[in-house]
Each structure stands twice: as C-alpha cells, then as structure tokens.
C-alpha cells in the first residue's frame, strides 16, 4: 500500500480528518505526508536490453572463415584468436561468456566433485557410486562406469546447451588414452586435471563453433583437411584452457570445487578475449 494512504500512526486505510470547515484534500501521489516515513525514491526501471542481433558475431565468423581457408598454421592461430576474442567481447567479456555457459559450469562441477571424492584417501570410484546411490554401476568396468555417468554429470534435456555438454563429456572420455583408463579408478590430481581440461575445452569449443564457426569446418576442400582444421582448433582452445588452469592453480579441493570451476571458466574466456587483442597489438 502506498505510504500516502497511511495515517501518522501507520494504520492503513484512513487519511487524517480535515479541520472543521475545511474540505479534505486528496494528497498528490508522491507527496510526503506529515508523520509518514520518507521512502527512498525509486528510479525508473531501465528499459530491457534489445534482443541480441543475429549479426553480432559476424566479425568473428569472418575471422574464423579466413583461418579455415588458410593453409598456414600461424595464420590459422591468429584467425582463431581474433574469432574467439570477438565472441567473448560480444558476450560481455570473460565474466559474461562464463555466465552464459552456466550448464557447462554445473556439469564440470559435478564431474570434478566426483573425481575429487573418488581420489580421496580410502576412496575410489566404486565407493563414490555407492555414496551417490548408484551402486548398480559399481560392478561395471571403469570405462563403462564413466560412459554411464553421463546422465549424472550432464543435465537432462534436449536443447542446444545440454547437447554441447553431453558431447563435450563423451569427447573428453574418448581423449583418455586406453593405458590411462585404469587411473580413473582412483584419480590423482594429474588425472583429474587431464579430464577436466578436455571437458572444459570441449564445451568452450562447441560454443565458439556454434557462434563463429558454424559451417566453417566444412569449408576445406577435403574431409581430411576439415578434420585437420577441427583438430587444430581443439588443440588451440585446449591450450588456452590449460593456461587458465595454471593461472587459477587448478588443483581441486573437496568443498571448493564449484568456486574453482567458476574461476577457471572465467579465466579461460578472459584469455580467449585477450588472444585476439594481443594479435591486433602485434600487427
């Protein structure tokens, strides 16, 4: 109820009586009345931001396409840097791009927490499965367990964000060399970082390709050159994520995983934004 409808005692519903012979006057909205506590003025609401333009990533697309057509590794990396920098800057910088990747960060947090707990003294993945009421998976092989964990790590749903996360998780598992699979039984810090670096890099790569590289991977004339372009871009993004892990001291500790994951994502996107800026400064 507006404050000007209250009596001096604070009882709503009745305005003070006018003196005899004087007609009561209606207070003007917004006019403070005697005895009424002053309320802070509320600024007018800011207009809603316009919907993002379909053209906002055009500079990034042009840069990425230029790199896709180049046969020079140095030119490609410079184009990757300009394309990634354009995407991040038009997504609100490192913080804005990281905030947009909320489903990626949540999944990375669940994966990191599972690995950290499984790697703790006296634990392993099978004990952690029982703690999570997933004991039915404990009799499977290590590779089968992690394949089945996709439904625990990744959120259900059929939209593009969830698809990015699920693909990133599957790709990260496939990047674990066969002779290292058994190390996932009780992962140490090196193994945890290995998996998470690749998972995070894959989620970022998916978002970049969707925004600035959509269709560009098919630009090279042959299938082998398309695969080469895809691998080059993945390696380049992975390098930036590894830089972010090092900068944020990516040794995960139980109880601090979520905050650490947030810092890594923001640092990685910040490094990507600066990559293109540094290229421009060098030229």
PDB file of C-alpha atoms in Angstrom:
ATOM      1  CA  UNK A   1       0.000   0.000   0.000  1.00  0.00           C
ATOM      2  CA  UNK A   2       1.431   3.455  -0.895  1.00  0.00           C
ATOM      3  CA  UNK A   3       2.733   5.383   2.091  1.00  0.00           C
ATOM      4  CA  UNK A   4       0.435   8.352   1.484  1.00  0.00           C
ATOM      5  CA  UNK A   5      -2.582   6.178   2.324  1.00  0.00           C
ATOM      6  CA  UNK A   6      -1.334   5.560   5.852  1.00  0.00           C
ATOM      7  CA  UNK A   7      -2.276   7.551   8.942  1.00  0.00           C
ATOM      8  CA  UNK A   8       0.511   9.118  11.019  1.00  0.00           C
ATOM      9  CA  UNK A   9       0.230   6.158  13.360  1.00  0.00           C
ATOM     10  CA  UNK A  10       0.852   3.825  10.460  1.00  0.00           C
ATOM     11  CA  UNK A  11      -2.712   2.449  10.325  1.00  0.00           C
ATOM     12  CA  UNK A  12      -3.653   1.897   6.713  1.00  0.00           C
ATOM     13  CA  UNK A  13      -6.881   2.815   5.080  1.00  0.00           C
ATOM     14  CA  UNK A  14      -7.802   6.223   6.601  1.00  0.00           C
ATOM     15  CA  UNK A  15      -6.403   9.660   5.854  1.00  0.00           C
ATOM     16  CA  UNK A  16      -6.253  12.261   8.708  1.00  0.00           C
ATOM     17  CA  UNK A  17      -9.528  14.166   9.268  1.00  0.00           C
ATOM     18  CA  UNK A  18      -9.657  17.752   7.963  1.00  0.00           C
ATOM     19  CA  UNK A  19     -10.223  20.608  10.476  1.00  0.00           C
ATOM     20  CA  UNK A  20     -13.852  21.821  10.855  1.00  0.00           C
ATOM     21  CA  UNK A  21     -14.985  23.957   7.965  1.00  0.00           C
ATOM     22  CA  UNK A  22     -12.208  22.839   5.694  1.00  0.00           C
ATOM     23  CA  UNK A  23     -12.760  20.425   2.875  1.00  0.00           C
ATOM     24  CA  UNK A  24     -10.430  17.473   2.972  1.00  0.00           C
ATOM     25  CA  UNK A  25      -7.909  17.459   0.204  1.00  0.00           C
ATOM     26  CA  UNK A  26      -6.603  14.417  -1.520  1.00  0.00           C
ATOM     27  CA  UNK A  27      -2.843  14.133  -1.257  1.00  0.00           C
ATOM     28  CA  UNK A  28      -0.966  14.155  -4.522  1.00  0.00           C
ATOM     29  CA  UNK A  29       0.730  10.873  -5.301  1.00  0.00           C
ATOM     30  CA  UNK A  30       4.354  11.048  -4.321  1.00  0.00           C
ATOM     31  CA  UNK A  31       3.829  13.981  -1.894  1.00  0.00           C
ATOM     32  CA  UNK A  32       5.166  13.156   1.616  1.00  0.00           C
ATOM     33  CA  UNK A  33       2.556  13.497   4.354  1.00  0.00           C
ATOM     34  CA  UNK A  34       3.282  14.679   7.899  1.00  0.00           C
ATOM     35  CA  UNK A  35       4.310  11.841  10.142  1.00  0.00           C
ATOM     36  CA  UNK A  36       4.874   9.479   7.225  1.00  0.00           C
ATOM     37  CA  UNK A  37       8.373   7.974   6.980  1.00  0.00           C
ATOM     38  CA  UNK A  38      10.218   9.176   3.913  1.00  0.00           C
ATOM     39  CA  UNK A  39      10.643   6.420   1.357  1.00  0.00           C
ATOM     40  CA  UNK A  40      13.679   6.407  -0.922  1.00  0.00           C
ATOM     41  CA  UNK A  41      12.772   7.431  -4.415  1.00  0.00           C
ATOM     42  CA  UNK A  42      12.763   4.586  -6.877  1.00  0.00           C
ATOM     43  CA  UNK A  43      14.496   5.350 -10.162  1.00  0.00           C
ATOM     44  CA  UNK A  44      12.570   4.481 -13.276  1.00  0.00           C
ATOM     45  CA  UNK A  45      13.178   0.963 -14.458  1.00  0.00           C
ATOM     46  CA  UNK A  46      15.823   0.658 -17.118  1.00  0.00           C
ATOM     47  CA  UNK A  47      14.477  -0.414 -20.462  1.00  0.00           C
ATOM     48  CA  UNK A  48      15.013  -4.067 -21.250  1.00  0.00           C
ATOM     49  CA  UNK A  49      18.086  -4.626 -23.385  1.00  0.00           C
ATOM     50  CA  UNK A  50      17.302  -5.300 -27.017  1.00  0.00           C
ATOM     51  CA  UNK A  51      17.475  -8.923 -28.111  1.00  0.00           C
ATOM     52  CA  UNK A  52      20.912  -9.897 -29.358  1.00  0.00           C
ATOM     53  CA  UNK A  53      21.418  -9.195 -33.012  1.00  0.00           C
ATOM     54  CA  UNK A  54      21.976 -12.114 -35.319  1.00  0.00           C
ATOM     55  CA  UNK A  55      24.847 -10.096 -36.767  1.00  0.00           C
ATOM     56  CA  UNK A  56      26.765  -9.618 -33.508  1.00  0.00           C
ATOM     57  CA  UNK A  57      29.186 -12.469 -34.266  1.00  0.00           C
ATOM     58  CA  UNK A  58      29.772 -11.506 -37.906  1.00  0.00           C
ATOM     59  CA  UNK A  59      33.331 -10.180 -37.285  1.00  0.00           C
ATOM     60  CA  UNK A  60      34.219 -13.415 -35.520  1.00  0.00           C
ATOM     61  CA  UNK A  61      32.773 -15.505 -38.350  1.00  0.00           C
ATOM     62  CA  UNK A  62      34.787 -13.590 -40.905  1.00  0.00           C
ATOM     63  CA  UNK A  63      37.980 -14.091 -38.908  1.00  0.00           C
ATOM     64  CA  UNK A  64      37.325 -17.795 -38.406  1.00  0.00           C
ATOM     65  CA  UNK A  65      36.467 -18.357 -42.075  1.00  0.00           C
ATOM     66  CA  UNK A  66      39.683 -16.630 -43.082  1.00  0.00           C
ATOM     67  CA  UNK A  67      41.634 -19.039 -40.915  1.00  0.00           C
ATOM     68  CA  UNK A  68      39.672 -22.016 -42.208  1.00  0.00           C
ATOM     69  CA  UNK A  69      40.768 -21.188 -45.752  1.00  0.00           C
ATOM     70  CA  UNK A  70      44.407 -20.648 -44.830  1.00  0.00           C
ATOM     71  CA  UNK A  71      46.997 -23.359 -45.137  1.00  0.00           C
ATOM     72  CA  UNK A  72      49.428 -21.558 -42.853  1.00  0.00           C
ATOM     73  CA  UNK A  73      49.397 -22.682 -39.216  1.00  0.00           C
ATOM     74  CA  UNK A  74      50.376 -19.231 -37.959  1.00  0.00           C
ATOM     75  CA  UNK A  75      47.600 -17.547 -39.923  1.00  0.00           C
ATOM     76  CA  UNK A  76      45.121 -20.060 -38.564  1.00  0.00           C
ATOM     77  CA  UNK A  77      46.078 -19.400 -34.957  1.00  0.00           C
ATOM     78  CA  UNK A  78      45.836 -15.658 -35.456  1.00  0.00           C
ATOM     79  CA  UNK A  79      42.394 -16.097 -37.005  1.00  0.00           C
ATOM     80  CA  UNK A  80      41.319 -18.361 -34.141  1.00  0.00           C
ATOM     81  CA  UNK A  81      42.432 -15.687 -31.684  1.00  0.00           C
ATOM     82  CA  UNK A  82      40.531 -12.903 -33.430  1.00  0.00           C
ATOM     83  CA  UNK A  83      37.402 -15.050 -33.787  1.00  0.00           C
ATOM     84  CA  UNK A  84      37.428 -16.169 -30.147  1.00  0.00           C
ATOM     85  CA  UNK A  85      38.158 -12.664 -28.903  1.00  0.00           C
ATOM     86  CA  UNK A  86      35.252 -11.293 -30.917  1.00  0.00           C
ATOM     87  CA  UNK A  87      32.877 -13.908 -29.478  1.00  0.00           C
ATOM     88  CA  UNK A  88      33.897 -13.245 -25.883  1.00  0.00           C
ATOM     89  CA  UNK A  89      33.828  -9.452 -26.153  1.00  0.00           C
ATOM     90  CA  UNK A  90      30.345  -9.583 -27.711  1.00  0.00           C
ATOM     91  CA  UNK A  91      29.182 -11.920 -24.955  1.00  0.00           C
ATOM     92  CA  UNK A  92      30.039  -9.491 -22.169  1.00  0.00           C
ATOM     93  CA  UNK A  93      33.720 -10.294 -21.668  1.00  0.00           C
ATOM     94  CA  UNK A  94      35.120 -13.216 -19.710  1.00  0.00           C
ATOM     95  CA  UNK A  95      32.520 -12.897 -16.950  1.00  0.00           C
ATOM     96  CA  UNK A  96      29.613 -12.595 -19.373  1.00  0.00           C
ATOM     97  CA  UNK A  97      30.696 -15.510 -21.543  1.00  0.00           C
ATOM     98  CA  UNK A  98      31.234 -17.660 -18.463  1.00  0.00           C
ATOM     99  CA  UNK A  99      27.807 -16.727 -17.098  1.00  0.00           C
ATOM    100  CA  UNK A 100      26.209 -17.768 -20.387  1.00  0.00           C
ATOM    101  CA  UNK A 101      27.867 -21.177 -20.010  1.00  0.00           C
ATOM    102  CA  UNK A 102      26.001 -21.997 -16.788  1.00  0.00           C
ATOM    103  CA  UNK A 103      25.104 -25.560 -17.796  1.00  0.00           C
ATOM    104  CA  UNK A 104      28.745 -26.193 -18.754  1.00  0.00           C
ATOM    105  CA  UNK A 105      29.961 -24.967 -15.361  1.00  0.00           C
ATOM    106  CA  UNK A 106      27.421 -27.034 -13.419  1.00  0.00           C
ATOM    107  CA  UNK A 107      28.382 -30.204 -15.286  1.00  0.00           C
ATOM    108  CA  UNK A 108      32.104 -29.508 -14.859  1.00  0.00           C
ATOM    109  CA  UNK A 109      31.474 -29.003 -11.140  1.00  0.00           C
ATOM    110  CA  UNK A 110      29.673 -32.348 -10.801  1.00  0.00           C
ATOM    111  CA  UNK A 111      32.405 -34.156 -12.739  1.00  0.00           C
ATOM    112  CA  UNK A 112      35.190 -32.501 -10.732  1.00  0.00           C
ATOM    113  CA  UNK A 113      33.461 -33.223  -7.418  1.00  0.00           C
ATOM    114  CA  UNK A 114      33.004 -36.902  -8.338  1.00  0.00           C
ATOM    115  CA  UNK A 115      36.657 -37.253  -9.358  1.00  0.00           C
ATOM    116  CA  UNK A 116      37.975 -35.411  -6.297  1.00  0.00           C
ATOM    117  CA  UNK A 117      35.911 -37.525  -3.897  1.00  0.00           C
ATOM    118  CA  UNK A 118      36.836 -40.755  -5.709  1.00  0.00           C
ATOM    119  CA  UNK A 119      40.506 -39.809  -5.488  1.00  0.00           C
ATOM    120  CA  UNK A 120      40.453 -39.052  -1.756  1.00  0.00           C
ATOM    121  CA  UNK A 121      42.336 -41.263   0.699  1.00  0.00           C
ATOM    122  CA  UNK A 122      40.471 -44.500   1.308  1.00  0.00           C
ATOM    123  CA  UNK A 123      38.034 -43.953  -1.558  1.00  0.00           C
ATOM    124  CA  UNK A 124      37.639 -44.908  -5.206  1.00  0.00           C
ATOM    125  CA  UNK A 125      35.002 -44.565  -7.904  1.00  0.00           C
ATOM    126  CA  UNK A 126      33.004 -47.560  -6.698  1.00  0.00           C
ATOM    127  CA  UNK A 127      32.685 -46.236  -3.157  1.00  0.00           C
ATOM    128  CA  UNK A 128      31.657 -42.891  -4.574  1.00  0.00           C
ATOM    129  CA  UNK A 129      28.995 -44.580  -6.706  1.00  0.00           C
ATOM    130  CA  UNK A 130      27.546 -46.190  -3.585  1.00  0.00           C
ATOM    131  CA  UNK A 131      27.518 -42.821  -1.799  1.00  0.00           C
ATOM    132  CA  UNK A 132      25.527 -41.399  -4.719  1.00  0.00           C
ATOM    133  CA  UNK A 133      23.065 -44.340  -4.668  1.00  0.00           C
ATOM    134  CA  UNK A 134      24.467 -45.544  -7.980  1.00  0.00           C
ATOM    135  CA  UNK A 135      25.678 -48.874  -6.665  1.00  0.00           C
ATOM    136  CA  UNK A 136      24.166 -50.679  -9.656  1.00  0.00           C
ATOM    137  CA  UNK A 137      27.033 -49.263 -11.742  1.00  0.00           C
ATOM    138  CA  UNK A 138      29.762 -50.452  -9.380  1.00  0.00           C
ATOM    139  CA  UNK A 139      30.073 -53.904 -10.967  1.00  0.00           C
ATOM    140  CA  UNK A 140      30.880 -52.498 -14.404  1.00  0.00           C
ATOM    141  CA  UNK A 141      34.287 -51.830 -15.892  1.00  0.00           C
ATOM    142  CA  UNK A 142      35.872 -48.418 -15.384  1.00  0.00           C
ATOM    143  CA  UNK A 143      35.164 -47.356 -18.967  1.00  0.00           C
ATOM    144  CA  UNK A 144      31.529 -48.497 -18.713  1.00  0.00           C
ATOM    145  CA  UNK A 145      31.089 -46.641 -15.419  1.00  0.00           C
ATOM    146  CA  UNK A 146      32.206 -43.337 -16.897  1.00  0.00           C
ATOM    147  CA  UNK A 147      30.088 -43.866 -20.007  1.00  0.00           C
ATOM    148  CA  UNK A 148      27.039 -44.385 -17.780  1.00  0.00           C
ATOM    149  CA  UNK A 149      27.874 -41.333 -15.633  1.00  0.00           C
ATOM    150  CA  UNK A 150      26.906 -39.037 -18.495  1.00  0.00           C
ATOM    151  CA  UNK A 151      23.376 -38.944 -17.067  1.00  0.00           C
ATOM    152  CA  UNK A 152      24.722 -37.937 -13.647  1.00  0.00           C
ATOM    153  CA  UNK A 153      27.204 -35.330 -14.862  1.00  0.00           C
ATOM    154  CA  UNK A 154      25.068 -33.787 -17.614  1.00  0.00           C
ATOM    155  CA  UNK A 155      21.636 -32.299 -17.120  1.00  0.00           C
ATOM    156  CA  UNK A 156      18.689 -33.916 -18.901  1.00  0.00           C
ATOM    157  CA  UNK A 157      17.058 -32.024 -21.725  1.00  0.00           C
ATOM    158  CA  UNK A 158      17.154 -31.683 -25.448  1.00  0.00           C
ATOM    159  CA  UNK A 159      18.209 -28.092 -26.036  1.00  0.00           C
ATOM    160  CA  UNK A 160      21.488 -26.979 -27.568  1.00  0.00           C
ATOM    161  CA  UNK A 161      23.251 -26.228 -24.276  1.00  0.00           C
ATOM    162  CA  UNK A 162      22.627 -29.738 -22.947  1.00  0.00           C
ATOM    163  CA  UNK A 163      23.754 -31.220 -26.264  1.00  0.00           C
ATOM    164  CA  UNK A 164      27.012 -29.243 -26.050  1.00  0.00           C
ATOM    165  CA  UNK A 165      27.671 -30.573 -22.553  1.00  0.00           C
ATOM    166  CA  UNK A 166      26.927 -34.203 -23.368  1.00  0.00           C
ATOM    167  CA  UNK A 167      29.111 -34.121 -26.479  1.00  0.00           C
ATOM    168  CA  UNK A 168      31.907 -32.447 -24.502  1.00  0.00           C
ATOM    169  CA  UNK A 169      31.749 -35.160 -21.839  1.00  0.00           C
ATOM    170  CA  UNK A 170      31.822 -38.011 -24.360  1.00  0.00           C
ATOM    171  CA  UNK A 171      34.706 -36.431 -26.264  1.00  0.00           C
ATOM    172  CA  UNK A 172      36.695 -35.920 -23.059  1.00  0.00           C
ATOM    173  CA  UNK A 173      36.363 -39.607 -22.170  1.00  0.00           C
ATOM    174  CA  UNK A 174      37.452 -40.654 -25.658  1.00  0.00           C
ATOM    175  CA  UNK A 175      40.555 -38.491 -25.288  1.00  0.00           C
ATOM    176  CA  UNK A 176      41.735 -40.524 -22.299  1.00  0.00           C
ATOM    177  CA  UNK A 177      44.352 -42.952 -23.691  1.00  0.00           C
ATOM    178  CA  UNK A 178      43.454 -46.637 -23.178  1.00  0.00           C
ATOM    179  CA  UNK A 179      46.501 -47.199 -20.974  1.00  0.00           C
ATOM    180  CA  UNK A 180      45.295 -44.422 -18.638  1.00  0.00           C
ATOM    181  CA  UNK A 181      41.716 -45.628 -18.150  1.00  0.00           C
ATOM    182  CA  UNK A 182      42.592 -47.638 -15.052  1.00  0.00           C
ATOM    183  CA  UNK A 183      43.910 -44.458 -13.410  1.00  0.00           C
ATOM    184  CA  UNK A 184      40.304 -43.256 -13.264  1.00  0.00           C
ATOM    185  CA  UNK A 185      39.607 -45.922 -10.597  1.00  0.00           C
ATOM    186  CA  UNK A 186      41.201 -43.612  -8.034  1.00  0.00           C
ATOM    187  CA  UNK A 187      42.235 -40.495  -9.932  1.00  0.00           C
ATOM    188  CA  UNK A 188      45.110 -38.354  -8.720  1.00  0.00           C
ATOM    189  CA  UNK A 189      45.338 -34.598  -9.292  1.00  0.00           C
ATOM    190  CA  UNK A 190      47.112 -35.004 -12.648  1.00  0.00           C
ATOM    191  CA  UNK A 191      44.371 -37.303 -13.931  1.00  0.00           C
ATOM    192  CA  UNK A 192      41.611 -35.033 -12.632  1.00  0.00           C
ATOM    193  CA  UNK A 193      43.161 -32.043 -14.396  1.00  0.00           C
ATOM    194  CA  UNK A 194      43.653 -34.060 -17.591  1.00  0.00           C
ATOM    195  CA  UNK A 195      39.955 -34.958 -17.812  1.00  0.00           C
ATOM    196  CA  UNK A 196      38.627 -31.566 -16.753  1.00  0.00           C
ATOM    197  CA  UNK A 197      40.892 -29.623 -19.097  1.00  0.00           C
ATOM    198  CA  UNK A 198      39.483 -31.554 -22.010  1.00  0.00           C
ATOM    199  CA  UNK A 199      35.900 -31.393 -20.846  1.00  0.00           C
ATOM    200  CA  UNK A 200      36.045 -27.614 -20.340  1.00  0.00           C
ATOM    201  CA  UNK A 201      37.882 -27.089 -23.632  1.00  0.00           C
ATOM    202  CA  UNK A 202      35.251 -29.126 -25.473  1.00  0.00           C
ATOM    203  CA  UNK A 203      32.363 -27.120 -24.030  1.00  0.00           C
ATOM    204  CA  UNK A 204      34.063 -23.834 -24.973  1.00  0.00           C
ATOM    205  CA  UNK A 205      34.908 -25.099 -28.444  1.00  0.00           C
ATOM    206  CA  UNK A 206      31.280 -26.083 -29.047  1.00  0.00           C
ATOM    207  CA  UNK A 207      30.062 -22.615 -28.121  1.00  0.00           C
ATOM    208  CA  UNK A 208      32.683 -20.921 -30.266  1.00  0.00           C
ATOM    209  CA  UNK A 209      31.965 -23.077 -33.282  1.00  0.00           C
ATOM    210  CA  UNK A 210      28.233 -22.558 -32.925  1.00  0.00           C
ATOM    211  CA  UNK A 211      28.675 -18.784 -32.808  1.00  0.00           C
ATOM    212  CA  UNK A 212      31.585 -18.002 -35.116  1.00  0.00           C
ATOM    213  CA  UNK A 213      32.498 -21.246 -36.882  1.00  0.00           C
ATOM    214  CA  UNK A 214      29.092 -22.558 -37.886  1.00  0.00           C
ATOM    215  CA  UNK A 215      29.675 -24.240 -41.234  1.00  0.00           C
ATOM    216  CA  UNK A 216      33.326 -23.225 -41.407  1.00  0.00           C
ATOM    217  CA  UNK A 217      34.615 -26.693 -40.554  1.00  0.00           C
ATOM    218  CA  UNK A 218      33.198 -27.876 -43.897  1.00  0.00           C
ATOM    219  CA  UNK A 219      34.944 -25.125 -45.859  1.00  0.00           C
ATOM    220  CA  UNK A 220      38.191 -27.010 -46.616  1.00  0.00           C
ATOM    221  CA  UNK A 221      38.085 -28.893 -49.866  1.00  0.00           C
ATOM    222  CA  UNK A 222      38.699 -32.392 -48.479  1.00  0.00           C
ATOM    223  CA  UNK A 223      37.441 -34.346 -45.484  1.00  0.00           C
ATOM    224  CA  UNK A 224      40.989 -34.775 -44.205  1.00  0.00           C
ATOM    225  CA  UNK A 225      41.607 -31.027 -44.245  1.00  0.00           C
ATOM    226  CA  UNK A 226      38.309 -30.471 -42.395  1.00  0.00           C
ATOM    227  CA  UNK A 227      39.430 -32.912 -39.696  1.00  0.00           C
ATOM    228  CA  UNK A 228      42.782 -31.133 -39.560  1.00  0.00           C
ATOM    229  CA  UNK A 229      41.049 -27.771 -39.057  1.00  0.00           C
ATOM    230  CA  UNK A 230      38.839 -29.205 -36.316  1.00  0.00           C
ATOM    231  CA  UNK A 231      41.822 -30.758 -34.535  1.00  0.00           C
ATOM    232  CA  UNK A 232      43.856 -27.562 -34.845  1.00  0.00           C
ATOM    233  CA  UNK A 233      41.067 -25.513 -33.311  1.00  0.00           C
ATOM    234  CA  UNK A 234      40.540 -28.015 -30.475  1.00  0.00           C
ATOM    235  CA  UNK A 235      44.262 -28.016 -29.673  1.00  0.00           C
ATOM    236  CA  UNK A 236      44.321 -24.220 -29.706  1.00  0.00           C
ATOM    237  CA  UNK A 237      41.340 -23.939 -27.332  1.00  0.00           C
ATOM    238  CA  UNK A 238      42.783 -26.662 -25.076  1.00  0.00           C
ATOM    239  CA  UNK A 239      45.992 -24.669 -24.781  1.00  0.00           C
ATOM    240  CA  UNK A 240      44.083 -21.625 -23.579  1.00  0.00           C
ATOM    241  CA  UNK A 241      42.162 -23.727 -21.035  1.00  0.00           C
ATOM    242  CA  UNK A 242      45.431 -25.215 -19.765  1.00  0.00           C
ATOM    243  CA  UNK A 243      46.710 -21.656 -19.337  1.00  0.00           C
ATOM    244  CA  UNK A 244      43.595 -20.863 -17.292  1.00  0.00           C
ATOM    245  CA  UNK A 245      44.030 -23.979 -15.147  1.00  0.00           C
ATOM    246  CA  UNK A 246      47.612 -22.986 -14.424  1.00  0.00           C
ATOM    247  CA  UNK A 247      46.673 -19.376 -13.697  1.00  0.00           C
ATOM    248  CA  UNK A 248      43.972 -20.446 -11.227  1.00  0.00           C
ATOM    249  CA  UNK A 249      46.068 -23.219  -9.641  1.00  0.00           C
ATOM    250  CA  UNK A 250      43.642 -25.875 -10.821  1.00  0.00           C
ATOM    251  CA  UNK A 251      44.265 -28.369  -8.029  1.00  0.00           C
ATOM    252  CA  UNK A 252      40.762 -29.211  -6.890  1.00  0.00           C
ATOM    253  CA  UNK A 253      39.849 -29.494  -3.225  1.00  0.00           C
ATOM    254  CA  UNK A 254      36.712 -31.047  -1.804  1.00  0.00           C
ATOM    255  CA  UNK A 255      34.242 -28.343  -0.805  1.00  0.00           C
ATOM    256  CA  UNK A 256      35.823 -25.744  -3.098  1.00  0.00           C
ATOM    257  CA  UNK A 257      35.140 -27.314  -6.460  1.00  0.00           C
ATOM    258  CA  UNK A 258      32.265 -25.091  -7.596  1.00  0.00           C
ATOM    259  CA  UNK A 259      34.130 -21.848  -6.930  1.00  0.00           C
ATOM    260  CA  UNK A 260      37.263 -23.203  -8.604  1.00  0.00           C
ATOM    261  CA  UNK A 261      35.333 -24.248 -11.706  1.00  0.00           C
ATOM    262  CA  UNK A 262      33.772 -20.779 -11.967  1.00  0.00           C
ATOM    263  CA  UNK A 263      37.210 -19.171 -11.771  1.00  0.00           C
ATOM    264  CA  UNK A 264      38.620 -21.473 -14.448  1.00  0.00           C
ATOM    265  CA  UNK A 265      35.787 -20.779 -16.900  1.00  0.00           C
ATOM    266  CA  UNK A 266      36.026 -17.030 -16.399  1.00  0.00           C
ATOM    267  CA  UNK A 267      39.816 -17.107 -16.685  1.00  0.00           C
ATOM    268  CA  UNK A 268      39.654 -19.226 -19.852  1.00  0.00           C
ATOM    269  CA  UNK A 269      37.192 -16.892 -21.549  1.00  0.00           C
ATOM    270  CA  UNK A 270      39.279 -13.913 -20.425  1.00  0.00           C
ATOM    271  CA  UNK A 271      42.374 -15.453 -22.005  1.00  0.00           C
ATOM    272  CA  UNK A 272      40.443 -16.070 -25.221  1.00  0.00           C
ATOM    273  CA  UNK A 273      39.321 -12.451 -25.311  1.00  0.00           C
ATOM    274  CA  UNK A 274      42.867 -11.197 -24.852  1.00  0.00           C
ATOM    275  CA  UNK A 275      44.198 -13.559 -27.519  1.00  0.00           C
ATOM    276  CA  UNK A 276      42.703 -11.536 -30.348  1.00  0.00           C
ATOM    277  CA  UNK A 277      43.626  -8.239 -28.734  1.00  0.00           C
ATOM    278  CA  UNK A 278      47.252  -9.303 -28.451  1.00  0.00           C
ATOM    279  CA  UNK A 279      47.260 -10.364 -32.106  1.00  0.00           C
ATOM    280  CA  UNK A 280      45.983  -6.915 -33.076  1.00  0.00           C
ATOM    281  CA  UNK A 281      48.655  -5.227 -30.937  1.00  0.00           C
ATOM    282  CA  UNK A 282      51.402  -7.270 -32.626  1.00  0.00           C
ATOM    283  CA  UNK A 283      50.388  -6.171 -36.096  1.00  0.00           C
TER     284      UNK A 283
END
